[in-house]
XYZ file of C-alpha atoms in Angstrom:
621
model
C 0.000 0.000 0.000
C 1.505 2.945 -0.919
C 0.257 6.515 0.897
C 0.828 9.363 -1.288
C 0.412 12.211 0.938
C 3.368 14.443 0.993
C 1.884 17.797 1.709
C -0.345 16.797 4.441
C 3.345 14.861 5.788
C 4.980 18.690 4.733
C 3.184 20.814 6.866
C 4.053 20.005 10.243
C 7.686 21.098 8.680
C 6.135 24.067 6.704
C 8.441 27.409 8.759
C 5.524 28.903 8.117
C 3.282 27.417 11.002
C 5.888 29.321 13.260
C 4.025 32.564 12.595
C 0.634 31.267 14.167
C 2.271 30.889 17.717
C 2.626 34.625 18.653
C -0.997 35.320 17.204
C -2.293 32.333 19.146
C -0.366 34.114 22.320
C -2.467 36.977 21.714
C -5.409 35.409 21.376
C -5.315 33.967 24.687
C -4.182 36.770 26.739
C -7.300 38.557 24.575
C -9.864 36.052 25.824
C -8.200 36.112 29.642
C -8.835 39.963 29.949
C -12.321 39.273 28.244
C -12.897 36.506 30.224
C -12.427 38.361 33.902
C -14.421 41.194 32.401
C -17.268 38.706 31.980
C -17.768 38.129 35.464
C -19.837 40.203 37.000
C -22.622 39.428 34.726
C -25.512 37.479 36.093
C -24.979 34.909 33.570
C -21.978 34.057 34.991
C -21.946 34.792 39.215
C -24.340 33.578 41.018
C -26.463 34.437 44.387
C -24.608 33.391 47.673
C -26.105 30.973 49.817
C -25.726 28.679 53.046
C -24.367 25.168 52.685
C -23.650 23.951 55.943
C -27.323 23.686 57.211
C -26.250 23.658 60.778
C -25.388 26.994 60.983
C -28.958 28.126 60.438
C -28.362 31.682 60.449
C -30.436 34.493 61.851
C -33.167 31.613 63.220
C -32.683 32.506 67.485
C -33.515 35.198 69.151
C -30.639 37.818 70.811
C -31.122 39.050 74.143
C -28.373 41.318 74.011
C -29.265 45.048 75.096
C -31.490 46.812 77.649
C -29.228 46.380 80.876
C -26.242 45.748 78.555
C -25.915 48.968 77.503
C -25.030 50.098 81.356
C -22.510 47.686 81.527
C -21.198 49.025 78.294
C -21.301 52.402 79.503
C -19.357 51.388 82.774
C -16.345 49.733 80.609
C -16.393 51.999 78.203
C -15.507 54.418 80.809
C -12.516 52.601 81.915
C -11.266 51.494 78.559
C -10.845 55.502 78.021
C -9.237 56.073 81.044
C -6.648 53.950 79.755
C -5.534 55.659 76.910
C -2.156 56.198 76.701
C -0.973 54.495 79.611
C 1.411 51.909 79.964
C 0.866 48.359 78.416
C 1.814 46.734 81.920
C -1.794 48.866 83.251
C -3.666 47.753 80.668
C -2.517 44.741 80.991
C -3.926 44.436 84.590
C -7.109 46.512 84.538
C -8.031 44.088 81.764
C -7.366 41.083 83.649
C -9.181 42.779 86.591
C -12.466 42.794 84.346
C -12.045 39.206 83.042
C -11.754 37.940 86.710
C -14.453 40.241 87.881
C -16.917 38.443 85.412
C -15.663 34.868 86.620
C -13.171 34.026 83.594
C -10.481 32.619 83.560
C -7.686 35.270 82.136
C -4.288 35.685 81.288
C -1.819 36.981 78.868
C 1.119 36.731 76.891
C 4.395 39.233 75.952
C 5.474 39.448 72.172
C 8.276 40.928 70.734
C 8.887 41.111 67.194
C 12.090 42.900 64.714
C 11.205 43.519 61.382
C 12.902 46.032 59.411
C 14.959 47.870 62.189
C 11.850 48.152 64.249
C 10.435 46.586 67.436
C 6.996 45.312 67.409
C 6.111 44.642 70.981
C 3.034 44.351 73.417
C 1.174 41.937 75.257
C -2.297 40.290 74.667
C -4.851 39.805 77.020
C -7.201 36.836 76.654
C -10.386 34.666 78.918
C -11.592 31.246 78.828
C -15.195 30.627 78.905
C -15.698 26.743 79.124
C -18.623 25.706 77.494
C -21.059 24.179 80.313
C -22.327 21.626 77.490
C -19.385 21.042 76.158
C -15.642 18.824 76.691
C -13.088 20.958 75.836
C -11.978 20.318 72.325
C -13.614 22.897 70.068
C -13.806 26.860 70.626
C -14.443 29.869 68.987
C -13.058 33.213 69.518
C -14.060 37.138 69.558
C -10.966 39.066 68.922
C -11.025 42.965 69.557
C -7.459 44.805 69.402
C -6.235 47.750 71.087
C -5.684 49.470 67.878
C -7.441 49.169 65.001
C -5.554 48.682 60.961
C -5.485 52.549 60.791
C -3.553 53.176 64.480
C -7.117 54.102 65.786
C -7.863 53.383 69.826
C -10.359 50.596 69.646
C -12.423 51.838 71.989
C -16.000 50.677 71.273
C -14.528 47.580 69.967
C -12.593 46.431 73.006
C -15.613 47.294 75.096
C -18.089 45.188 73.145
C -15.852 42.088 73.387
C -15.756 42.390 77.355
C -19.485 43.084 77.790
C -20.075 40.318 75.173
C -17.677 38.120 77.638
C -19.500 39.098 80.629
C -22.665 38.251 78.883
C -21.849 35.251 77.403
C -21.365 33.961 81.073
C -24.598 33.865 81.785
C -25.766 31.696 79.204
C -25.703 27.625 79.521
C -26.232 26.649 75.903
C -22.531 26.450 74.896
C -21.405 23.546 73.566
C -17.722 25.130 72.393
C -15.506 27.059 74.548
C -15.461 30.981 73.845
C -11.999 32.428 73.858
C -12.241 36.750 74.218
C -8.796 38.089 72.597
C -7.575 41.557 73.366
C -4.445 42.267 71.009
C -2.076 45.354 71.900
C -2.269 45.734 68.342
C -4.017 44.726 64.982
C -1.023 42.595 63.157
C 1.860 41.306 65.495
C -1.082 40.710 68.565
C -3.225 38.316 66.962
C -0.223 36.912 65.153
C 1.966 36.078 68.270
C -1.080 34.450 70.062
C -2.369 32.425 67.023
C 1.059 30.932 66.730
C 1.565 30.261 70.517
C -2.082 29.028 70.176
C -0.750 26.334 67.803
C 3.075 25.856 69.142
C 4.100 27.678 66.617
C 5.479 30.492 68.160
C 9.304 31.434 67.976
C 10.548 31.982 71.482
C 11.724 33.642 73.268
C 10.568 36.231 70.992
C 6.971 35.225 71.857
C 5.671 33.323 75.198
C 3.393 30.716 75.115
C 0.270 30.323 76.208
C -0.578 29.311 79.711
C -4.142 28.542 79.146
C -5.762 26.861 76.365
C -8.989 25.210 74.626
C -9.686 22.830 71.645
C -9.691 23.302 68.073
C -10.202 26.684 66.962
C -13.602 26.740 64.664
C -14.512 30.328 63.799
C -13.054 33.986 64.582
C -15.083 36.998 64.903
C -13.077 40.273 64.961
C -15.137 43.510 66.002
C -13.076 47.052 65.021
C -15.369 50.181 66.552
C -13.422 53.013 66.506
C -15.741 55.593 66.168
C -16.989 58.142 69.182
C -20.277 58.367 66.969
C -22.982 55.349 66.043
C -22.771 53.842 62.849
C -24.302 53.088 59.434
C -23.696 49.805 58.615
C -21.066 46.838 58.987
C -17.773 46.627 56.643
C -16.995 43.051 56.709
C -13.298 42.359 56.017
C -12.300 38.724 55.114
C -9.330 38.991 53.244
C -6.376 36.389 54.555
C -2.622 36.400 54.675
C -1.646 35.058 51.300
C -4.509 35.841 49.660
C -6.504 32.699 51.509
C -9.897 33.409 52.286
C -12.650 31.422 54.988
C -15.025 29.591 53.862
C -17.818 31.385 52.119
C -20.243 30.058 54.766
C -18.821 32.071 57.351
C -19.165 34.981 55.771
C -22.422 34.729 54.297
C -24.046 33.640 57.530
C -22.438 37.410 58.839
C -24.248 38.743 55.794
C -27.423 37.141 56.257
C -27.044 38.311 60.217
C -26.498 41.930 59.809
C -28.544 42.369 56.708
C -31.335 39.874 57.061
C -31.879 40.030 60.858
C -30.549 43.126 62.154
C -31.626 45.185 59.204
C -27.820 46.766 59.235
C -26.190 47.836 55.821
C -23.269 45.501 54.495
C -20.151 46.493 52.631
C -16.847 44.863 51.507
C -13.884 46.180 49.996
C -14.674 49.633 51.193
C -17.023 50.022 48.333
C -19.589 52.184 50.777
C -22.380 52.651 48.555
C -22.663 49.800 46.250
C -25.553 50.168 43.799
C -24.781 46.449 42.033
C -24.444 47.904 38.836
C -22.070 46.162 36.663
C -19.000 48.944 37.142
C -19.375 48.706 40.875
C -19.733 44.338 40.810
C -16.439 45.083 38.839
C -15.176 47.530 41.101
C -15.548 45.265 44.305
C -14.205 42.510 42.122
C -11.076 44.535 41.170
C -10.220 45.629 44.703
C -10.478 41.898 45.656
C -8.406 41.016 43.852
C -5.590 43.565 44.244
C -6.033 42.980 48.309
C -5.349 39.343 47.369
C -2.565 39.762 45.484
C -0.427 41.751 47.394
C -1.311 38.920 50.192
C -0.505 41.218 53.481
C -3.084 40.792 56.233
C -6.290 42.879 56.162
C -7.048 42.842 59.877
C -6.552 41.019 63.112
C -8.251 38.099 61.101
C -5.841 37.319 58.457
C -3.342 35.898 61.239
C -5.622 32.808 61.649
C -6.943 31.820 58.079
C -3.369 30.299 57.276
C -4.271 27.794 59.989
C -7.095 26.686 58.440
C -9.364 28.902 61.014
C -12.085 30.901 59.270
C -12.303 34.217 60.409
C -13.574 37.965 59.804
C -13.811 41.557 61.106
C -17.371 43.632 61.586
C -16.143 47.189 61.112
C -18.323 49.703 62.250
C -18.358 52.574 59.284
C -20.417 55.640 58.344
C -22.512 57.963 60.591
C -26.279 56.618 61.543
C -28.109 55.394 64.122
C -26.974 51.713 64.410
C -25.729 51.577 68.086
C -23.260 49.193 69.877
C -25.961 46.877 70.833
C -26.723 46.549 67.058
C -23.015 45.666 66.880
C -23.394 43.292 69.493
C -26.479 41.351 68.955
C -25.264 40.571 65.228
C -22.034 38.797 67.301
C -24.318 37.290 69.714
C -26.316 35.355 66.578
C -22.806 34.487 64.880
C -21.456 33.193 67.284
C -24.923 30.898 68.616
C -24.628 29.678 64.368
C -20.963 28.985 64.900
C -21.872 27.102 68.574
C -24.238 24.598 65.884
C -21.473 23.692 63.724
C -21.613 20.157 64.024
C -17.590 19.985 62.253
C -15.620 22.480 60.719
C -16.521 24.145 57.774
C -16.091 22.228 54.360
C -19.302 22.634 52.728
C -18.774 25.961 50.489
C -16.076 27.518 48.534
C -12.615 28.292 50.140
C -11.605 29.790 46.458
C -14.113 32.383 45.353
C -14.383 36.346 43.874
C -17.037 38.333 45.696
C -18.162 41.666 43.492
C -21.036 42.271 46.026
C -21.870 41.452 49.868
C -25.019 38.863 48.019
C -23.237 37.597 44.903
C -19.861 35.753 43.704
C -17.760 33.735 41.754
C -15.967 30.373 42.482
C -12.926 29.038 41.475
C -14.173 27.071 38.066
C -15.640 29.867 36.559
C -12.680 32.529 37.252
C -9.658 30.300 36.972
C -9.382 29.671 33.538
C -8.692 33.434 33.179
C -5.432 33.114 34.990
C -4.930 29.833 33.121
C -5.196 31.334 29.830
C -2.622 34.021 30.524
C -0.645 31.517 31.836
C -0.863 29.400 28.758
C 0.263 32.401 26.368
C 3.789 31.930 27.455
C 4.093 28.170 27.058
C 2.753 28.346 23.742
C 5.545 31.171 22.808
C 8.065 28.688 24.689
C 7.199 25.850 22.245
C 7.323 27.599 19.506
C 10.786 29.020 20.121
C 11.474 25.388 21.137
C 10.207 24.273 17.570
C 12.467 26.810 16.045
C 15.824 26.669 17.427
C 15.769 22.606 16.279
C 15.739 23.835 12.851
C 18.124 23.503 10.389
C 20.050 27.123 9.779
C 18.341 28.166 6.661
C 14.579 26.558 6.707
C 12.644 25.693 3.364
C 8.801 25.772 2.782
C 8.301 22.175 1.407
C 6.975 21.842 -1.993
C 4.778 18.970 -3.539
C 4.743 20.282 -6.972
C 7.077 20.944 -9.629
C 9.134 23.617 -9.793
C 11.039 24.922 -13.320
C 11.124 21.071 -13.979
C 12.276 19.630 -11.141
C 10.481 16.886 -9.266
C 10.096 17.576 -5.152
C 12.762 15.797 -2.715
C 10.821 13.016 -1.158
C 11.974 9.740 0.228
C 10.091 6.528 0.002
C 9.622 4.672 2.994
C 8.945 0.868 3.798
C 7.529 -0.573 6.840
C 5.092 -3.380 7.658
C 4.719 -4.012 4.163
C 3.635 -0.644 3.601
C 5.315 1.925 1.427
C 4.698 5.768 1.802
C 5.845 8.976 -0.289
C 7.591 12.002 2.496
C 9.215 14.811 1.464
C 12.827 14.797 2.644
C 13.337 16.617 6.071
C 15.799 19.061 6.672
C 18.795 18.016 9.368
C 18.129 18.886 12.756
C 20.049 21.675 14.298
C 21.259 20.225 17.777
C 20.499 22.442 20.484
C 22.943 23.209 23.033
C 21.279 23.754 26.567
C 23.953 23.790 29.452
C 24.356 27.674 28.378
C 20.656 29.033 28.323
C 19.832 26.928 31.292
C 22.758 28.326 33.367
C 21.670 31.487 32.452
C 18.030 31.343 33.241
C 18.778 29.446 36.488
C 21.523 32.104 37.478
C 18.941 35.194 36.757
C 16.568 33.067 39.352
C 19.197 32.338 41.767
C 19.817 36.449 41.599
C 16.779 37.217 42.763
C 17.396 35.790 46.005
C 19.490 39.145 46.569
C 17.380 41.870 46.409
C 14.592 39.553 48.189
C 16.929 39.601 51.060
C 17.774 42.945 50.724
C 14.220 44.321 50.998
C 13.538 42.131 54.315
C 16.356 42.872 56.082
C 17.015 46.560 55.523
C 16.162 49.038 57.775
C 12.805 50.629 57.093
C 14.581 54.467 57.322
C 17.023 53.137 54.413
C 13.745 51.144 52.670
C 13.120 54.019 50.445
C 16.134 54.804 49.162
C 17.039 51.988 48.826
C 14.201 50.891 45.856
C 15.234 53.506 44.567
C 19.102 52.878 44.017
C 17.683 49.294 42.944
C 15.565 50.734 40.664
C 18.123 52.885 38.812
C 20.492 49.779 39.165
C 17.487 48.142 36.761
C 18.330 50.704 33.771
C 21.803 49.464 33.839
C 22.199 45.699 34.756
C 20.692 44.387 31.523
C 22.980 46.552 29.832
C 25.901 44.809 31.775
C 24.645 41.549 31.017
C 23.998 41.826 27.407
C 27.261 43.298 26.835
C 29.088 40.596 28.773
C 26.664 37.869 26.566
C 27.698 39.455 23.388
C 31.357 39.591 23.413
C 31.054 35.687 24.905
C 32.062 33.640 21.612
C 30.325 30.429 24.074
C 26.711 32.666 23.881
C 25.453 32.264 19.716
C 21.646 33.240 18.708
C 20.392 29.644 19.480
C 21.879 30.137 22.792
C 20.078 33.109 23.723
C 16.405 32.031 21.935
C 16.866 29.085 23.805
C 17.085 31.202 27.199
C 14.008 33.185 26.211
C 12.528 30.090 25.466
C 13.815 28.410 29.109
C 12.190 31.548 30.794
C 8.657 31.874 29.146
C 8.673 27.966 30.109
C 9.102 28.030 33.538
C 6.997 31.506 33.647
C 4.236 29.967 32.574
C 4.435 26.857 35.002
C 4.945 29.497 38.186
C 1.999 30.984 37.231
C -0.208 28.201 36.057
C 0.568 26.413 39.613
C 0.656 29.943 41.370
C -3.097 30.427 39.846
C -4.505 27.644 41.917
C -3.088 28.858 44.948
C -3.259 32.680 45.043
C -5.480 33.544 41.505
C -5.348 37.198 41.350
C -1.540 37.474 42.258
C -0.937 34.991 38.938
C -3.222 36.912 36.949
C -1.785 40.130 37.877
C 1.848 38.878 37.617
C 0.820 37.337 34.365
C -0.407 40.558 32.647
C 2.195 42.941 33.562
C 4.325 40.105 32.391
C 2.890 39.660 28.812
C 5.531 41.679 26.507
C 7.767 39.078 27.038
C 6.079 36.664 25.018
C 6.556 39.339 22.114
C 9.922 39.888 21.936
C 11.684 39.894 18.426
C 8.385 38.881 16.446
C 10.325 38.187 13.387
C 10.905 34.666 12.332
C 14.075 33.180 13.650
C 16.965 31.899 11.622
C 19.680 30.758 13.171
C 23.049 31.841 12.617
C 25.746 29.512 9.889
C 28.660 30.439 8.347
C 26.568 30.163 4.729
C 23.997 33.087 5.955
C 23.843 35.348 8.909
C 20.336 35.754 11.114
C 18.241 38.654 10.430
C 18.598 41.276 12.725
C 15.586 42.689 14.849
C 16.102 46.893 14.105
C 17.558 48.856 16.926
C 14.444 51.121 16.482
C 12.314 47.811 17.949
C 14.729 46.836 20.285
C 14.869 50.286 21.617
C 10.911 50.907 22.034
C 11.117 47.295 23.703
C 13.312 47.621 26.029
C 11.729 50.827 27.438
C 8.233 49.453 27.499
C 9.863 46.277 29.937
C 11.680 49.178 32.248
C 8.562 50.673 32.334
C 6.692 47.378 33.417
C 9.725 46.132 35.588
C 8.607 45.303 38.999
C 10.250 48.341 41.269
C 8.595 50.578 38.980
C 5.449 48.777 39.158
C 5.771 49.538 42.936
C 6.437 53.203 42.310
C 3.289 53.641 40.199
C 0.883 51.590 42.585
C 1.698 53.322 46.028
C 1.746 57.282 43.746
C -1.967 55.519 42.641
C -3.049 54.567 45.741
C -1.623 57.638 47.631
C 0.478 54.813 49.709
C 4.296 55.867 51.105
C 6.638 53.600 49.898
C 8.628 52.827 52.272
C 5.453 52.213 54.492
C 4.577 49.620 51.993
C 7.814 47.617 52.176
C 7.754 47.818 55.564
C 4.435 45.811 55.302
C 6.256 43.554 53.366
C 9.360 43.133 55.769
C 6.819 42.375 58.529
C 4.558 40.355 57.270
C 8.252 37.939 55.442
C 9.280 37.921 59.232
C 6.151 37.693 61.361
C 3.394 36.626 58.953
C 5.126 33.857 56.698
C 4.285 36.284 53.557
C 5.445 35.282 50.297
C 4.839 37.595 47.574
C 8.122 38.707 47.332
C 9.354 35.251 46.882
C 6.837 35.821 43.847
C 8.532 39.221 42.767
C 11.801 38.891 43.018
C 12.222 34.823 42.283
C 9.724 34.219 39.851
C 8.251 38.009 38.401
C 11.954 40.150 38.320
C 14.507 36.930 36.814
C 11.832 36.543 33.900
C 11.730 40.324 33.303
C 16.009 40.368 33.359
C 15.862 37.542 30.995
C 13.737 39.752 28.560
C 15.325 42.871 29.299
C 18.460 41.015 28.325
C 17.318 39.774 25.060
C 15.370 43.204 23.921
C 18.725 45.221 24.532
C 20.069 46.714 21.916
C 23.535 45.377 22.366
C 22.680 41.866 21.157
């Protein structure tokens, strides 16, 4: 049998083909940004709702109120008095009013270095055993001393010891209730979650001299105002970008909105009319508070240990009171005393756009995924190219001026078929482009340490000097490539190609894990795919490569030292009105207390990919 086919054989060798790739790049980063537009839609989010049906939301009655509101009073008059005094005083005044209402109390030192500076202080914390239950589940109602904004948590810190004192009197417990005061809203809640779970470094943080079960549910309540309030902001964002379980937060939802008749926001979106701009808008902000993974409030300390947890902020001017505040605590936490096992029902992975609707993880992800999949496609194809032989032919079936097509007739199996005759393979030489890539990773383990252990008076300048260092070091390295006679122009494709690869696998694993620090990693990353767009031919002593013009490799290289990551910085915290140096002293804390790892992200994944572009788009090679 004899299979006479050779232009259907030809084409998977037709140079041609190699011009789809960067189109088909395109195309997907096209659909990605089309994709996460999509979203908000109602064709594609849906309505939140309850999944575990023990929580059963909103269905008791609170008592909290009437003669609470004296006992508020009274507190709230000795939580002011305490302003600005030292922590040992409030330290013991606070312990005074746990052991006044028949808790158990006591507390624990913490003292963290991050960036030059000392984080220190000393939480306060009560046990009330559950009279119907044994010990090995609890939940806990956080309030710290000061708020994410440096505020005195007054109202706050009183709520959560008249809730304590309240909570005293009731029998129907069946998990212990732990009441948290932090000296603060980030190292506090930290250091005792830690200690909580012998985690803790010491002697840098004590442990804990008193403890319950398993930790089910966190409620943080952050009143700062001397006024009463509109509605309830409900944080939720974790360390990390890891969220609680959807559950949790729409049973707070269904609480304040549903029972208690109090307004909800999120993402600081204060009047939300659920158009498709402001489902965006929340979306957006989401998903930049994700990606940058620092923690949002006394909450995000616990999430990483698998504890679902989030803050009631009191915001706006109305005539919601403190009772309001604490009656929609009272019901949350008599849902979270019916959990029958932790939550597992609903979505851990999820994109809210407004307090009543979302997105999960299979209908957002493939966004990510897409952008993702733009470099791997440009990686194969510059794979594909840099086996070929030096100067590549389109094959021909027909004649041409006479002369039959090369072919070659193969036999196997008793069958016979009709190829055309291949070109030789060009044998590619990896040890160089890999020890390049590699090294360019390797590098960014410099300025990560850097940026974590300088001082945060120095952190400014510092980004700065790094950034102008940018301008020059692909300069350096370019210059030092081209007057290598090891480094030839399969060398370097093979590098870009090396890079895109292993870009494209960070991401498409980071995507599952943290979604909108992938996706936004992934766009600002894109011009690499699209670096000398011309087909490649490889160098040979018969012909040299074609050049990409100095013009293009000029306009390219500016566009990736405009979209290198310190300058990405820059721009964000000038956009956001955000001090720099404030912002990588977030970053320095939350690497040393917080177990943060976006800049592992930045500088070991993000910053070596850039260098290897900025490398190949200089004009100097």
């Amino acid at each position: 049998m004899i299979i006479e086919a050779p232009a259907i054989l030809a084409l998977r060798r037709d140079p041609r083909l190699l011009k789809v790739p960067p189109y088909l790049s395109a195309l997907c980063i096209l659909v990605g940004i089309v994709w996460l537009l999509l979203l908000p839609l109602n064709e594609y989010s849906r309505q939140t709702y309850i999944s575990e049906n023990a929580l059963l939301p909103g269905q008791v009655h609170t008592y909290f109120g009437g003669s609470e509101q004296n006992i508020f009073n009274a507190y709230q008059y000795e939580i002011k008095a305490l302003a600005g005094k030292e922590q040992e005083e409030i330290t013991a005044k606070l312990v005074e009013i746990f052991k006044s209402a028949g808790l158990r109390a006591a507390s624990q030192k913490y003292n963290y270095e991050a960036a030059g500076q000392a984080f220190r202080g000393e939480n306060v914390y009560s046990i009330l055993h559950a009279p119907r239950g044994d010990a090995t589940e609890a939940i806990v109602l956080v309030a710290a001393w000061t708020n994410m904004q440096g505020n005195l948590n007054v109202r706050g810190v009183t709520l959560a010891l008249t809730l304590a004192r309240y909570f005293k009197r009731w029998s129907l417990w069946s998990k212990d209730i732990i009441v948290l005061i932090t000296a603060d809203s980030k190292a506090g809640p930290q250091a005792w979650v830690d200690a909580y779970h012998d985690e803790h470094q010491y002697p840098s943080v004590e442990p804990l001299p008193i403890k319950s079960g398993a930790l089910q549910g966190v409620v943080v309540v952050d009143n700062a105002l001397d006024h009463r309030f509109e509605s309830l902001h409900i944080v939720y964002d974790g360390i990390n970008g890891q969220l609680p379980n959807l559950d949790l937060f729409n049973t707070a939802v269904s609480i304040a909105s549903g029972q208690m008749g109090i307004g909800v926001s999120l993402q600081r979106m204060w009047n939300h009319g659920d158009s498709y701009r402001e489902r965006l808008q929340t979306m957006l902000r989401g998903m930049v508070s994700q990606g940058l993974g620092h923690a949002s409030g006394p909450h995000s300390s616990f999430i990483p240990y698998r504890v679902d947890a989030i803050t009631f902020q009191a915001v706006g001017q109305g005539w919601q009171d403190d009772m309001a505040m604490g009656r929609c605590v009272e019901s949350t936490f008599r849902s979270l005393n019916n959990l029958l096992e932790h939550f597992h029902q609903s979505f851990f992975f999820y994109l809210l756009m407004q307090a009543n609707r979302f997105v999960s993880i299979g209908t957002y992800l493939p966004s990510a995924m897409l952008v993702a999949v733009n470099f791997t496609i440009m990686a194969i194809a510059l794979w594909v190219q840099s086996g070929r032989s030096p100067t590549p032919k389109i094959a021909s079936t027909t004649t041409e001026r006479g002369r039959e097509p090369e072919v070659d007739l193969v036999e196997k199996d008793g069958m016979l078929a009709i190829t055309p005759k291949l070109e030789p393979t060009r044998e590619r030489q990896l040890f160089l482009p890999i020890t390049l890539v590699v090294s360019m990773h390797f590098l960014g383990v410099i300025p990560l340490y850097i940026f974590n252990h300088t001082t945060s008076a120095t952190l400014h300048p510092t980004l700065l000097a790094f950034t102008l260092s940018n301008l020059f070091l692909p300069v350096l390295l370019a210059s030092l490539i081209s007057r290598s006679a090891h480094f030839s122009t399969s060398n370097i494709v093979l590098a870009q190609c090396i890079s895109l690869l292993l870009l494209g696998m960070f991401l498409a694993t980071l995507s599952t894990l943290n979604f909108s620090l992938a996706l936004i990693v992934g766009l600002l990353s894109t011009p690499l795919s699209f670096l000398g767009r011309q087909p490649i031919v490889f160098s040979s002593s018969e012909e040299p490569p074609p050049q990409t013009s100095t013009t293009t490799k000029l306009f390219e290289s500016a566009l990736l030292h405009l979209l290198s990551p310190p300058v990405v910085a820059f721009a964000g915290c000038r956009w956001w009105g955000v001090d720099v140096g404030q912002m990588l002293l977030e970053a320095a804390f939350g690497w040393r207390v917080s177990g943060l790892w976006t800049q592992v992200v930045v500088w070991c994944v993000w910053w070596p990919a850039w260098l290897v572009g900025a490398v190949i788009a200089s004009p100097l090679l």
